[in-house]
Coordinates of C-alpha atoms and ligand atoms in Angstrom, one line a residue:
M19 CA -80.2 -21.9 58.0
T20 CA -78.6 -25.3 57.9
Q21 CA -75.2 -26.7 59.7
D22 CA -73.9 -29.9 59.8
T23 CA -72.4 -29.2 62.9
A24 CA -73.4 -31.4 66.5
Q25 CA -74.8 -29.4 69.7
T26 CA -76.0 -31.5 72.7
A27 CA -79.6 -30.0 73.2
A28 CA -80.1 -31.4 77.4
P29 CA -82.4 -28.4 78.8
Q30 CA -81.7 -28.2 82.1
A31 CA -82.9 -30.5 84.9
P32 CA -86.0 -29.7 86.5
A33 CA -85.5 -29.3 90.3
S34 CA -88.0 -32.4 91.3
D35 CA -84.6 -34.7 90.0
G36 CA -85.8 -37.9 91.7
A37 CA -83.4 -40.3 92.5
N38 CA -85.0 -43.3 90.1
S39 CA -86.2 -41.7 87.2
R40 CA -84.2 -42.3 84.2
K41 CA -82.2 -40.0 82.4
V42 CA -82.1 -38.9 78.3
F43 CA -79.3 -37.6 76.5
V44 CA -80.6 -36.1 73.2
K45 CA -78.2 -35.0 70.3
T46 CA -78.7 -32.6 67.9
Y47 CA -77.7 -32.4 64.3
G48 CA -78.8 -30.0 61.8
C49 CA -80.8 -27.3 61.2
Q50 CA -83.0 -25.5 64.1
M51 CA -85.7 -27.1 63.5
N52 CA -84.0 -30.3 64.6
V53 CA -83.4 -28.5 68.1
Y54 CA -86.8 -27.4 68.2
D55 CA -88.1 -30.9 67.9
S56 CA -85.2 -32.1 70.6
G57 CA -87.1 -29.8 72.6
R58 CA -90.7 -30.9 72.5
M59 CA -88.9 -34.9 72.4
T60 CA -87.8 -34.1 75.8
D61 CA -90.7 -32.6 77.1
A62 CA -92.8 -35.4 75.5
L63 CA -90.1 -37.7 77.3
A64 CA -90.6 -36.0 80.5
R65 CA -94.5 -37.4 80.6
D66 CA -92.4 -40.7 81.1
G67 CA -90.2 -40.2 83.8
Y68 CA -87.0 -39.6 81.4
V69 CA -85.1 -36.2 83.1
P70 CA -82.4 -34.5 80.5
T71 CA -78.7 -34.7 80.9
E72 CA -76.0 -33.4 79.1
D73 CA -73.5 -36.3 80.3
M74 CA -73.9 -38.8 78.0
G75 CA -72.2 -41.1 80.6
E76 CA -75.5 -41.5 83.0
A77 CA -77.7 -41.4 80.3
D78 CA -80.4 -44.6 80.3
L79 CA -81.4 -43.4 77.1
V80 CA -79.4 -41.9 74.2
L81 CA -81.5 -39.9 71.7
L82 CA -79.5 -38.8 68.1
N83 CA -81.7 -36.5 66.2
T84 CA -80.0 -36.5 62.9
C85 CA -79.2 -34.2 59.8
H86 CA -79.6 -36.0 56.2
I87 CA -79.3 -32.8 54.1
R88 CA -75.2 -33.8 52.7
E89 CA -73.1 -36.7 52.9
K90 CA -71.0 -35.4 55.8
A91 CA -74.3 -34.7 58.1
A92 CA -75.2 -38.5 58.0
E93 CA -72.3 -40.2 57.9
K94 CA -71.6 -38.4 61.2
V95 CA -74.3 -41.0 63.2
Y96 CA -73.2 -43.8 61.9
S97 CA -69.6 -43.2 63.5
A98 CA -71.9 -42.0 66.6
L99 CA -73.6 -45.1 66.8
G100 CA -70.7 -46.8 66.5
R101 CA -69.4 -45.4 69.8
L102 CA -72.4 -46.0 71.0
R103 CA -72.9 -49.5 70.7
D104 CA -69.5 -50.5 72.7
M105 CA -71.5 -48.1 75.4
K106 CA -74.6 -50.3 75.6
K107 CA -72.4 -53.2 75.4
A108 CA -70.4 -52.6 78.6
R109 CA -73.8 -51.1 80.4
N110 CA -75.8 -54.1 79.2
A111 CA -72.6 -56.3 81.1
Q112 CA -73.6 -54.5 84.6
G113 CA -77.3 -55.4 83.8
R114 CA -78.2 -51.4 83.3
E115 CA -80.8 -50.4 80.7
F116 CA -79.3 -48.8 77.9
M117 CA -81.1 -47.7 75.2
I118 CA -80.4 -46.1 71.2
G119 CA -83.0 -44.0 69.7
V120 CA -82.4 -42.5 66.3
A121 CA -84.5 -39.4 65.4
G122 CA -84.4 -36.7 62.8
C123 CA -84.2 -36.8 59.0
V124 CA -81.7 -39.6 58.2
A125 CA -84.2 -42.0 60.6
Q126 CA -86.9 -40.7 58.2
A127 CA -84.7 -41.1 55.0
E128 CA -83.2 -44.6 55.6
G129 CA -85.5 -46.2 58.3
E130 CA -84.8 -49.8 58.4
E131 CA -81.4 -49.8 56.8
I132 CA -80.3 -47.9 60.1
L133 CA -81.3 -51.3 62.2
R134 CA -79.2 -53.1 59.8
R135 CA -76.3 -50.9 59.7
A136 CA -76.3 -50.4 63.4
P137 CA -77.4 -53.5 64.7
A138 CA -77.8 -51.7 69.0
V139 CA -80.4 -49.7 68.0
D140 CA -83.8 -49.8 69.3
V141 CA -85.8 -47.3 68.0
V142 CA -86.0 -45.2 64.6
I143 CA -88.5 -42.1 64.7
G144 CA -88.9 -39.9 61.7
P145 CA -89.6 -36.2 62.8
Q146 CA -93.6 -36.9 62.0
T147 CA -93.8 -39.4 64.7
Y148 CA -92.3 -38.5 67.1
H149 CA -95.3 -37.8 69.6
R150 CA -95.2 -41.3 69.7
L151 CA -91.8 -41.7 71.0
P152 CA -92.5 -43.1 74.5
E153 CA -94.9 -46.0 72.9
A154 CA -92.2 -47.0 71.1
L155 CA -90.1 -46.8 73.8
N156 CA -92.2 -49.1 75.9
K157 CA -92.3 -51.3 72.6
A158 CA -88.9 -51.3 72.9
R159 CA -88.1 -52.6 76.3
S160 CA -90.3 -55.5 75.4
G161 CA -87.2 -56.7 73.5
A162 CA -89.3 -55.1 69.5
R163 CA -87.0 -53.0 67.4
V164 CA -89.3 -50.3 66.5
V165 CA -89.3 -48.3 63.5
E166 CA -91.8 -45.3 62.3
T167 CA -91.2 -44.0 59.9
D168 CA -95.0 -43.6 58.7
Y169 CA -96.5 -39.9 57.8
A170 CA -98.4 -40.4 61.0
V171 CA -102.5 -38.8 59.9
E172 CA -102.6 -37.1 63.1
D173 CA -100.8 -33.7 63.9
K174 CA -97.7 -34.6 66.3
F175 CA -98.2 -31.0 67.7
E176 CA -101.3 -31.9 69.0
H177 CA -99.8 -34.7 70.9
L178 CA -96.0 -32.9 72.0
P179 CA -96.4 -31.4 75.1
V180 CA -94.9 -27.4 75.3
A181 CA -92.8 -27.7 78.5
E182 CA -93.9 -25.5 81.8
K183 CA -92.7 -22.2 82.8
A184 CA -90.2 -22.6 84.9
K185 CA -88.3 -24.9 82.1
I186 CA -88.7 -22.5 79.4
R187 CA -87.3 -20.0 81.5
A188 CA -84.7 -22.1 82.4
R189 CA -84.3 -22.3 78.1
G190 CA -83.2 -18.8 77.8
V191 CA -85.2 -15.8 76.7
T192 CA -84.9 -16.4 72.8
A193 CA -87.2 -19.5 71.6
F194 CA -87.8 -21.5 67.9
L195 CA -91.6 -22.1 67.4
T196 CA -91.7 -24.4 64.3
V197 CA -95.1 -23.0 62.2
Q198 CA -94.0 -24.7 58.9
E199 CA -92.4 -28.4 58.3
G200 CA -92.0 -29.8 55.3
C201 CA -91.4 -29.2 51.4
D202 CA -93.1 -29.1 47.9
K203 CA -90.4 -27.0 45.8
F204 CA -88.2 -30.1 45.1
C205 CA -84.7 -28.4 44.3
T206 CA -82.9 -30.9 42.8
F207 CA -80.0 -31.3 45.0
C208 CA -82.2 -31.3 48.6
V209 CA -83.8 -34.5 50.2
V210 CA -86.1 -32.2 52.4
P211 CA -88.9 -33.0 50.5
Y212 CA -88.2 -37.0 51.5
T213 CA -87.1 -36.9 54.9
R214 CA -90.2 -34.3 56.1
G215 CA -93.0 -35.0 54.0
S216 CA -95.2 -31.9 51.9
E217 CA -95.4 -29.0 53.3
V218 CA -98.0 -28.8 56.4
S219 CA -98.4 -25.4 58.4
R220 CA -100.0 -25.6 61.6
P221 CA -103.1 -23.5 62.4
L222 CA -102.9 -19.8 63.6
S223 CA -104.7 -20.6 67.4
Q224 CA -102.1 -23.3 67.8
I225 CA -99.5 -21.1 66.9
L226 CA -100.7 -17.8 69.1
D227 CA -101.4 -20.2 72.1
E228 CA -97.8 -21.4 71.8
A229 CA -96.3 -17.6 71.3
K230 CA -98.4 -17.0 74.5
K231 CA -97.4 -19.6 76.9
L232 CA -93.8 -19.2 75.8
A233 CA -94.1 -15.1 76.1
E234 CA -95.4 -16.0 79.8
G235 CA -92.3 -18.3 80.4
G236 CA -90.3 -15.0 79.8
V237 CA -89.2 -15.9 76.1
R238 CA -88.4 -12.4 74.7
E239 CA -87.5 -13.1 71.1
L240 CA -89.6 -16.0 69.4
T241 CA -88.0 -17.8 66.1
L242 CA -90.6 -19.0 63.4
L243 CA -89.2 -22.0 61.8
G244 CA -90.3 -23.9 59.0
Q245 CA -88.3 -25.8 55.8
N246 CA -90.1 -22.9 53.9
V247 CA -91.3 -21.2 56.4
N248 CA -92.7 -18.0 54.0
A249 CA -95.2 -20.4 52.4
W250 CA -97.1 -20.9 56.1
H251 CA -100.9 -20.0 55.3
G252 CA -103.8 -20.4 57.6
K253 CA -107.1 -19.3 58.1
G254 CA -108.4 -16.4 60.2
P255 CA -111.8 -16.7 62.7
K256 CA -113.4 -15.1 59.7
G257 CA -112.1 -18.0 57.2
E258 CA -110.2 -15.7 55.3
E259 CA -107.2 -17.1 53.4
L260 CA -104.0 -15.7 55.4
T261 CA -99.8 -16.0 54.6
L262 CA -96.7 -15.5 57.1
G263 CA -97.3 -11.9 56.9
D264 CA -100.6 -12.2 58.8
L265 CA -99.2 -14.2 61.7
L266 CA -96.8 -12.0 62.1
Y267 CA -98.6 -9.0 62.5
A268 CA -101.2 -11.3 64.7
L269 CA -98.2 -12.4 66.9
A270 CA -96.9 -8.7 66.9
E271 CA -99.7 -8.2 69.7
V272 CA -98.7 -11.1 72.0
P273 CA -97.5 -9.3 75.0
G274 CA -94.5 -9.7 75.9
I275 CA -92.6 -10.7 72.9
A276 CA -90.9 -8.3 71.9
R277 CA -88.5 -9.5 68.8
L278 CA -89.6 -11.9 65.7
R279 CA -88.0 -13.6 63.5
Y280 CA -88.3 -16.6 60.7
T281 CA -86.3 -18.5 58.8
T282 CA -85.8 -20.1 56.3
S283 CA -87.4 -18.0 53.5
H284 CA -87.9 -19.1 49.6
P285 CA -87.6 -16.1 47.3
R286 CA -90.8 -17.7 45.5
D287 CA -92.7 -17.0 48.6
M288 CA -91.9 -13.5 50.1
D289 CA -95.3 -12.0 48.6
D290 CA -96.5 -8.4 49.8
R291 CA -97.9 -8.7 52.9
L292 CA -94.6 -9.7 53.8
I293 CA -92.1 -7.2 53.0
A294 CA -95.0 -4.8 53.9
A295 CA -95.1 -6.7 57.6
H296 CA -91.5 -5.8 57.3
R297 CA -92.3 -2.0 56.9
D298 CA -95.1 -1.9 59.8
L299 CA -93.8 -4.1 62.2
R300 CA -90.5 -2.8 64.1
V301 CA -91.1 -6.2 66.6
L302 CA -90.1 -7.6 63.2
M303 CA -86.4 -7.9 63.2
P304 CA -84.6 -6.4 60.3
Y305 CA -82.7 -9.1 59.8
L306 CA -83.9 -11.7 56.5
H307 CA -82.7 -15.4 55.9
L308 CA -83.3 -15.8 51.8
P309 CA -81.1 -18.3 50.3
V310 CA -80.4 -18.2 46.3
Q311 CA -78.6 -21.1 46.3
S312 CA -76.4 -19.8 42.6
G313 CA -76.2 -17.0 40.8
S314 CA -76.4 -18.3 37.4
D315 CA -79.7 -18.6 35.6
R316 CA -78.8 -21.9 34.1
I317 CA -78.1 -23.6 37.3
L318 CA -80.7 -22.0 39.4
K319 CA -83.0 -23.5 36.3
A320 CA -81.1 -27.2 36.8
M321 CA -81.6 -26.7 40.5
N322 CA -85.7 -26.1 40.3
R323 CA -85.1 -23.2 42.0
R324 CA -87.9 -21.3 39.5
H325 CA -86.7 -18.0 39.7
T326 CA -84.1 -16.4 38.0
A327 CA -80.9 -13.5 39.1
A328 CA -82.5 -10.7 38.5
E329 CA -85.9 -11.9 40.0
Y330 CA -84.2 -12.4 43.0
L331 CA -82.1 -8.9 42.9
A332 CA -85.3 -7.2 41.9
L333 CA -87.2 -9.2 45.3
I334 CA -84.3 -7.3 47.5
E335 CA -84.7 -4.4 46.7
R336 CA -88.6 -4.4 47.1
I337 CA -87.6 -5.5 50.8
R338 CA -85.1 -2.8 50.6
A339 CA -87.0 -0.5 49.7
A340 CA -89.8 -1.2 52.4
R341 CA -87.1 -1.6 55.5
P342 CA -84.1 0.1 54.5
D343 CA -82.0 -0.9 57.6
I344 CA -82.6 -4.9 56.7
A345 CA -79.7 -7.2 56.5
L346 CA -79.2 -10.1 54.4
S347 CA -78.4 -13.9 54.9
G348 CA -77.9 -16.4 52.6
D349 CA -76.7 -20.1 51.4
F350 CA -74.9 -21.0 48.4
I351 CA -74.0 -24.2 47.2
V352 CA -71.1 -24.6 44.7
G353 CA -70.0 -27.6 42.3
F354 CA -73.7 -28.3 41.6
P355 CA -73.2 -30.6 38.2
G356 CA -72.4 -28.6 35.2
E357 CA -71.2 -25.4 37.1
S358 CA -68.9 -24.1 34.5
E359 CA -66.2 -21.2 36.0
Q360 CA -69.0 -18.5 34.4
D361 CA -71.8 -19.5 36.4
F362 CA -69.8 -19.6 39.5
E363 CA -68.5 -16.4 38.5
D364 CA -72.1 -15.2 38.1
T365 CA -73.0 -16.2 41.6
M366 CA -69.9 -14.0 43.0
S367 CA -70.9 -11.2 40.9
L368 CA -74.9 -11.5 42.8
I369 CA -73.1 -11.5 46.4
R370 CA -71.0 -8.4 45.3
A371 CA -74.6 -6.8 44.4
V372 CA -76.7 -8.0 47.4
G373 CA -73.9 -7.6 50.2
Y374 CA -74.9 -10.0 52.7
A375 CA -74.4 -9.9 56.2
Q376 CA -74.1 -13.7 57.1
A377 CA -74.1 -16.8 54.8
F378 CA -73.7 -20.6 54.9
S379 CA -71.7 -21.8 51.8
F380 CA -71.2 -25.8 50.4
K381 CA -69.9 -27.9 48.5
Y382 CA -72.3 -29.6 46.2
S383 CA -73.2 -33.1 48.0
I384 CA -74.3 -35.9 46.2
R385 CA -77.7 -37.1 47.6
P386 CA -79.0 -40.6 46.3
G387 CA -82.8 -40.8 45.6
T388 CA -82.8 -36.5 44.1
P389 CA -83.0 -35.7 40.4
G390 CA -79.7 -33.6 41.1
A391 CA -77.7 -37.4 41.5
E392 CA -78.4 -38.5 38.5
M393 CA -77.8 -35.5 36.5
D394 CA -74.0 -35.1 34.1
G395 CA -71.0 -33.4 35.0
H396 CA -70.1 -33.7 38.5
L397 CA -66.7 -31.8 39.4
S398 CA -64.2 -32.9 40.9
E399 CA -63.3 -32.2 44.3
E400 CA -60.7 -30.4 43.8
V401 CA -62.5 -27.4 41.6
K402 CA -65.1 -27.4 44.4
T403 CA -63.0 -26.8 47.3
D404 CA -60.9 -24.1 45.0
R405 CA -64.6 -22.6 44.2
L406 CA -66.1 -22.9 48.0
E407 CA -62.7 -21.1 49.3
R408 CA -62.9 -18.2 47.0
L409 CA -66.8 -17.6 47.0
Q410 CA -66.1 -17.7 51.3
A411 CA -63.4 -15.2 51.2
L412 CA -65.7 -13.0 49.6
L413 CA -68.9 -13.9 52.1
L414 CA -66.5 -13.1 55.4
Q415 CA -64.9 -10.1 53.9
Q416 CA -68.7 -8.9 53.3
Q417 CA -68.9 -10.3 56.7
K418 CA -66.7 -8.4 58.3
D419 CA -67.4 -4.8 56.6
F420 CA -70.6 -5.3 57.8
N421 CA -69.6 -5.7 61.9
E422 CA -67.4 -2.7 61.4
S423 CA -70.4 -0.5 59.3
C424 CA -71.9 -0.7 63.3
I425 CA -68.5 0.9 65.3
G426 CA -70.2 3.6 66.6
R427 CA -74.1 2.8 65.8
E428 CA -76.2 3.1 69.1
I429 CA -77.8 -0.4 69.0
E430 CA -80.6 -2.2 70.6
V431 CA -79.8 -5.6 72.3
L432 CA -81.9 -8.2 73.9
L433 CA -79.7 -9.6 76.7
E434 CA -79.6 -13.2 76.4
K435 CA -77.1 -14.7 78.8
P436 CA -73.5 -14.7 80.8
G437 CA -70.6 -14.0 78.7
R438 CA -67.3 -14.6 79.4
M439 CA -66.1 -12.2 82.0
E440 CA -67.8 -11.4 85.3
G441 CA -70.0 -8.0 85.2
Q442 CA -70.5 -9.1 81.2
L443 CA -73.5 -10.7 79.4
I444 CA -73.7 -11.8 75.8
G445 CA -76.8 -9.9 73.8
R446 CA -78.1 -10.1 70.7
S447 CA -78.0 -7.3 67.9
P448 CA -81.4 -6.8 65.6
W449 CA -78.5 -8.4 62.8
L450 CA -78.1 -11.1 64.9
Q451 CA -74.5 -10.4 66.2
S452 CA -73.6 -11.4 69.6
V453 CA -72.5 -8.2 71.4
N454 CA -70.2 -8.1 74.7
V455 CA -72.3 -5.8 76.8
D456 CA -71.5 -5.0 80.5
A457 CA -74.6 -5.6 82.5
K458 CA -75.4 -7.7 85.9
T459 CA -77.0 -11.3 85.3
S460 CA -80.3 -9.8 86.9
Q461 CA -80.6 -7.9 83.5
I462 CA -81.4 -10.8 81.7
G463 CA -84.3 -10.9 79.2
D464 CA -84.1 -6.6 78.7
I465 CA -83.4 -4.8 76.0
I466 CA -81.0 -1.8 76.2
K467 CA -79.4 0.8 74.6
V468 CA -75.3 0.6 73.6
R469 CA -73.0 2.6 71.4
I470 CA -70.9 -0.5 69.2
T471 CA -67.2 0.1 69.8
G472 CA -65.4 -2.7 68.2
T473 CA -66.2 -6.1 66.3
G474 CA -64.0 -9.6 67.3
P475 CA -64.3 -12.3 65.3
N476 CA -67.6 -13.6 66.0
S477 CA -68.5 -10.8 68.7
L478 CA -69.2 -7.2 68.6
F479 CA -67.8 -4.9 71.4
S480 CA -70.3 -1.8 73.1
E481 CA -70.1 0.4 75.5
P482 CA -73.1 1.7 78.0
I483 CA -74.9 4.7 76.8
T484 CA -75.7 6.8 79.3
I485 CA -78.5 8.7 79.5
Q486 CA -78.2 12.4 79.4
E487 CA -79.9 14.3 82.4
G488 CA -81.8 17.6 81.9
Ligands
SAH731 N1 -85.3 -24.5 52.6 C1 -84.4 -23.9 52.1 C2 -83.1 -24.9 52.3 C3 -83.0 -26.0 53.5 S1 -82.0 -27.4 53.5 C4 -84.5 -23.2 51.4 O1 -85.1 -23.7 50.2 O2 -83.5 -22.3 50.9 C5 -80.3 -25.4 53.8 C6 -79.1 -25.4 53.1 O3 -78.3 -26.7 53.0 C7 -79.3 -25.3 51.6 O4 -80.3 -24.0 51.5 C8 -78.3 -25.0 50.8 O5 -77.7 -24.4 50.5 C9 -77.8 -26.6 51.0 N2 -78.3 -28.0 50.9 C10 -79.0 -28.5 50.8 N3 -78.8 -29.8 50.0 C11 -77.5 -29.4 50.1 C12 -76.7 -30.7 49.1 N4 -77.2 -31.4 48.1 N5 -75.4 -30.3 49.3 C13 -75.5 -28.7 49.4 N6 -75.7 -28.8 50.2 C14 -77.0 -28.7 50.3
SF4_732 FE1 -84.8 -28.5 50.2 FE2 -85.7 -26.4 47.9 FE3 -87.2 -27.5 49.8 FE4 -85.4 -25.7 50.4 S1 -87.0 -25.3 49.1 S2 -86.6 -27.1 51.6 S3 -83.8 -26.2 49.2 S4 -85.8 -28.7 48.3
F3S733 FE1 -80.7 -31.7 58.2 FE2 -83.5 -32.7 58.0 FE3 -82.7 -30.0 58.5 S1 -82.3 -33.2 56.9 S2 -81.5 -29.7 57.6 S3 -82.2 -32.1 60.1 S4 -84.7 -30.7 57.9

């Protein structure tokens, strides 16, 4: 689910944009959890009078919500900070306030080090302490440089406001909702257990309240988020133990919510209740992101994934038996230390056996402090590049095949946003594909049936289905 691409996450400014209000520009790197967090931080800052802007040039505060997953992702932050330093100098010379905050996983991983490497930074704040951001900015305003990277004992979600209806509406008909954070799995390549801390699940009632608020604000499709979302567990009203399957059954009852998704899952946490939810719940979309990373048992063991390739394939079979139209997506790492050509071929075989509708794949990136970094057998950049190209060619072909298999099918799409051409909207298929649909802006939020007529590089084409009279 993760990319180290950056995106601006500046939700629409509210109508009451006072002339004296401060403006915040938020730049979000990394995974969907960061996108969600950026929204919640923006809401918290709104209480302090900050209005979001999409123009960095007019911002009084620039907040980088960062990702540490691969080296490239982390380095991007420092080059962005170099540019911001110059901007700060120019602003201060004009006697204007200009603050720089670094949030997210680089903040958590590097803490004080960021202040050393980037002296223009005012605030460094880790993912568990976002509710303290307004207070940290106040301290910084009086001259301190603030680093907040403790794992807070209080529940940050209790303290972070959810946007009011109008703002939710402005953000669109799909929304993320973080239900679980952190990770206890300790895959040997991965920084997440160090940057996000150990697994924590949000309580059922808190999640249901937030889902209801989002639905009242016009959200039709909810994607539940967690680094290990299917490790979510909670307690029911009678104290009974609940897992993610139970949460999905509960959320399926929330009025207005027409579609549910969740990401990212670990194969070891796909329990029977969750598979049953895929069988029973029509609102649960037939699409599952289930990363496997490698198809070689030797490498899976070295990665500490704690399952074999055969176990993964057997799991996929059970899921497909429960929901035959389910499409699968995954994450792959090539060039993990010690990966032989045969190990790589095993990954290719696994991909052929599964048939993915979509996938993300990466060259192994050494992360300081993880066990993988200390292992023998690191591979050259050339080998990694060669394997990645071969793997991506196969995955791309599978994606094309999947998209083409949709031609001629009648499917339901959720109309999301204006398309490129007048009279067109972009809709989302059950399998997360973008679909071009002839429809009016007033139909945004509707779910309509269309027939798929063709495929483009990044989207599908469709024609409306005319309902036969009589
Ligand atoms: N919790 C998810 C993954 C979160 S990180 C899971 O267990 O599947 C998202 C993806 O980034 C991973 O699935 C992995 O494919 C990739 N990734 C993580 N660490 C990496 C590293 N050191 N080098 C290359 N890719 C990595
Ligand atoms: Fe990282 Fe593994 Fe945890 Fe996923 S399960 S976040 S890959 S340690
Ligand atoms: Fe990156 Fe942190 Fe997400 S490291 S992938 S932003 S959890």
